[in-house]
Amino acid sequence: MTRPLLSVRNLTIDYVGLASDFRAVDDVSFDIAPGEVFGLAGESGCGKSTIAFAISRLHRPPALIRRESRILLDGRDVLDLPAEALRQFRWREVAMVFQSAMNSLNPVLRVEDQFHDVLKTHGERDRSRRRERIAEVLRLVDIDPDRMRDYPHQFSGGMRQRIVIAICMALNPKLVIMDEPTTALDVVVQREILQRIDELRRRFGFSVLFITHDLGLMTQFCDRIGIMLAGRLVEVDNAATIHDAPKHDYTRQLWAAFPSLHAEHGA
Amino acid sequence: MTALLALDDVTKTFGYGDAMIHAARGVSFELKAGRALAVVGESGSGKTTCARLVMRDYAPDGGKLVFRGKPMGDRTDLVAYRRAVQMIFQDPFASLNPAHNIRHHLRRPLRLHRPELKGAAIDAEVLELLRLVQLDPERLVDRHPFELSGGQRQRINIARALAVRPEVLVADEPTSMLDVSVRLGVLNLLNAMKQEMRLGLLYITHDIATARYVAEDIAVMYAGQILEWGATASVIDRPAHPYTRLLLSAVPDPQIRFADPAGRLDPDAAAAVRQAAAVPTREVREVGPNHFVRALPG
């Protein structure tokens, strides 16, 4: 593999409690190559979202990232970034689409203003140039730029989700983290959105960290997949291998939890 | 086999004028003892409206609800109906009262609907119900909902519904809020109850793969209309309506990679299929044994 874009090494995160700590992430290491889509799969509570939050440096106490942990992006340790560098790093280097992101737009701001916010913070002072960029990224996700003056409630859930993805694209990040980005959407809309992200990453070369519990969907989208169980990464392999020849028992159990569309019913 | 319960050409609209929503347009289906019907569709397709019509939360604007051969119109027989037709809700975290323990949750339906049970017999029945849904009665009966996992809570919901010995069970997305590893267990339980207690099961879901797992019959809904219905295997393996084909093609399938152009879903074609599928039509075609499709207009 070429030099990885993201390199997570011995990541250990505890949620500190009064009586005892809860180890949410336990000595996890993995790499993501430039332009690669890497998936983290597992059930609720397995630590996959906790990892995503650590990479975007969004953790606050009681979450505690243990000292031996390293998160290197382009060789720079994300966990050591001082405040100003961190501000630059977010959105420009790493952008994040949250779970049910369609509800993460501010309902009282026009869509356009939510873009201006991001672009202005990151140094584009000229309003008309910002406008041009907004139109450009909205077109990338098939939203008519004429609608940038509309409010979030005037769009469907799938469109709002695409708007959030457009905001992520606005600064050409190197890594986009997507935490269950389409869980609340219908299958056709889900497919349309992920297909589009797949096209965009091939065109612009960004990497994706894709988090979901849906192994089937993950296999369709990802190049490589990591399976998480109780804070540990128990298996990492190519998507095809995870599907065709999983090595860990838990991966096999996870597959068995999804009924097949083309198998006889259980009755 | 005669139907236990049926919707017959039922129409339901919300709003008025330009903002009128046709949540059900000429919807007909039958529930039979010991069989499950899955109603599948996207958000807004009208599938939950079907569940609510069956639950008599809404009265139909047109058409009728028939139970044991009798049209249900007025509200006089509502108590008996509510005993016979029970519901499992989607959210196991919101459908139990946090202030009461499990014993309370299961005693209530027994006291309301099974007057023949008195004193110790009620408590014995509570424990029996917990065993029925494969939970440890002694360990759980005095616990509160917050002490239980999502899967355990959904089993309590099922036990509560079964407490009154219903004939029809309506389950609206019963596993969508559960962790993947416990979903099949809950579906297996519904399946077993359906067979053992000869329940007519109405299974509402957006997940077609689980519909195949649970239901003998399936109905595909879009824009308030059932577009295709019949034997689940036939509809899924030989879909006749373009909308059914679209829905099936979008179901996550590890065999089809996004990178593969052959598996690509064309958004423009999908929009065209949707637009055509939203046009109401009453013409129905039989495409095979127990497999029907609404004809496309034109």
XYZ file of C-alpha atoms in Angstrom, chain A residues 42-45 142 183-192 194-196 198-199 202 213-217 219-223 239-240 243-244 254-267, chain B residues 41-43 47 179-184 187 191 194-195 206 208-216 233 236-237 246-259 263-267 270-271 274:
98
model
C -20.288 -3.589 14.445
C -23.294 -3.354 16.727
C -24.298 -0.481 18.985
C -21.775 0.055 21.743
C -27.667 16.994 -7.711
C -29.632 4.768 8.198
C -32.790 6.877 8.390
C -33.315 6.934 4.618
C -35.196 4.627 2.269
C -33.185 2.080 0.289
C -33.483 3.769 -3.107
C -32.397 7.151 -1.715
C -29.637 5.451 0.268
C -28.304 3.802 -2.884
C -28.467 7.061 -4.875
C -23.795 6.362 -1.652
C -23.372 5.800 -5.380
C -22.831 9.520 -5.787
C -18.476 6.685 -4.682
C -18.309 8.699 -7.931
C -13.056 8.554 -7.566
C -24.121 -1.883 11.127
C -25.303 -3.006 7.671
C -22.615 -5.397 6.445
C -24.269 -5.959 3.073
C -24.321 -2.252 2.272
C -19.511 -4.648 1.248
C -21.069 -2.876 -1.741
C -19.361 0.425 -0.985
C -16.047 -0.260 0.776
C -12.625 -1.355 -0.398
C -14.512 -6.263 1.413
C -14.732 -9.294 -0.876
C -18.022 -11.411 2.518
C -16.736 -14.590 0.887
C -22.921 -10.776 11.952
C -23.529 -12.086 8.432
C -25.956 -14.687 9.774
C -27.983 -11.901 11.406
C -29.106 -10.625 7.987
C -31.789 -12.661 6.301
C -31.161 -13.040 2.575
C -33.560 -11.539 0.066
C -33.407 -14.698 -1.998
C -33.684 -17.401 0.666
C -36.859 -19.163 1.740
C -38.745 -17.588 4.630
C -38.184 -18.870 8.155
C -41.672 -20.301 8.546
C -42.800 0.407 1.148
C -40.759 3.545 1.640
C -41.532 6.301 4.138
C -47.949 1.358 5.051
C -29.439 -4.274 17.254
C -28.825 -6.511 14.252
C -27.875 -9.555 16.310
C -31.208 -9.648 18.192
C -33.474 -8.864 15.222
C -33.724 -12.410 13.945
C -38.675 -12.256 14.095
C -43.067 -16.506 13.438
C -48.013 -16.911 14.407
C -47.921 -20.671 13.845
C -39.299 -1.131 4.802
C -37.852 -6.504 2.176
C -35.353 -9.160 3.241
C -37.046 -9.529 6.645
C -40.437 -9.536 4.903
C -39.273 -12.583 2.984
C -38.097 -14.153 6.251
C -41.395 -13.667 8.086
C -44.267 -13.463 5.639
C -45.991 -15.893 3.285
C -41.362 -15.751 -3.077
C -39.572 -11.070 -4.881
C -38.173 -13.550 -7.407
C -36.621 -0.602 -8.423
C -37.133 -1.296 -4.732
C -35.550 -4.744 -4.990
C -32.582 -3.447 -6.978
C -31.778 -0.978 -4.179
C -31.784 -3.552 -1.363
C -28.186 -3.824 -0.094
C -26.649 -6.835 -1.828
C -22.997 -7.697 -1.107
C -22.762 -9.364 -4.539
C -23.222 -6.038 -6.337
C -20.378 -3.541 -5.894
C -20.984 0.168 -6.478
C -17.857 0.182 -8.619
C -25.156 -2.775 -10.812
C -25.557 0.991 -11.023
C -28.932 2.448 -10.145
C -29.806 5.261 -12.556
C -31.330 8.131 -10.519
C -35.652 5.741 -10.660
C -37.401 9.124 -10.688
C -41.606 6.699 -9.135
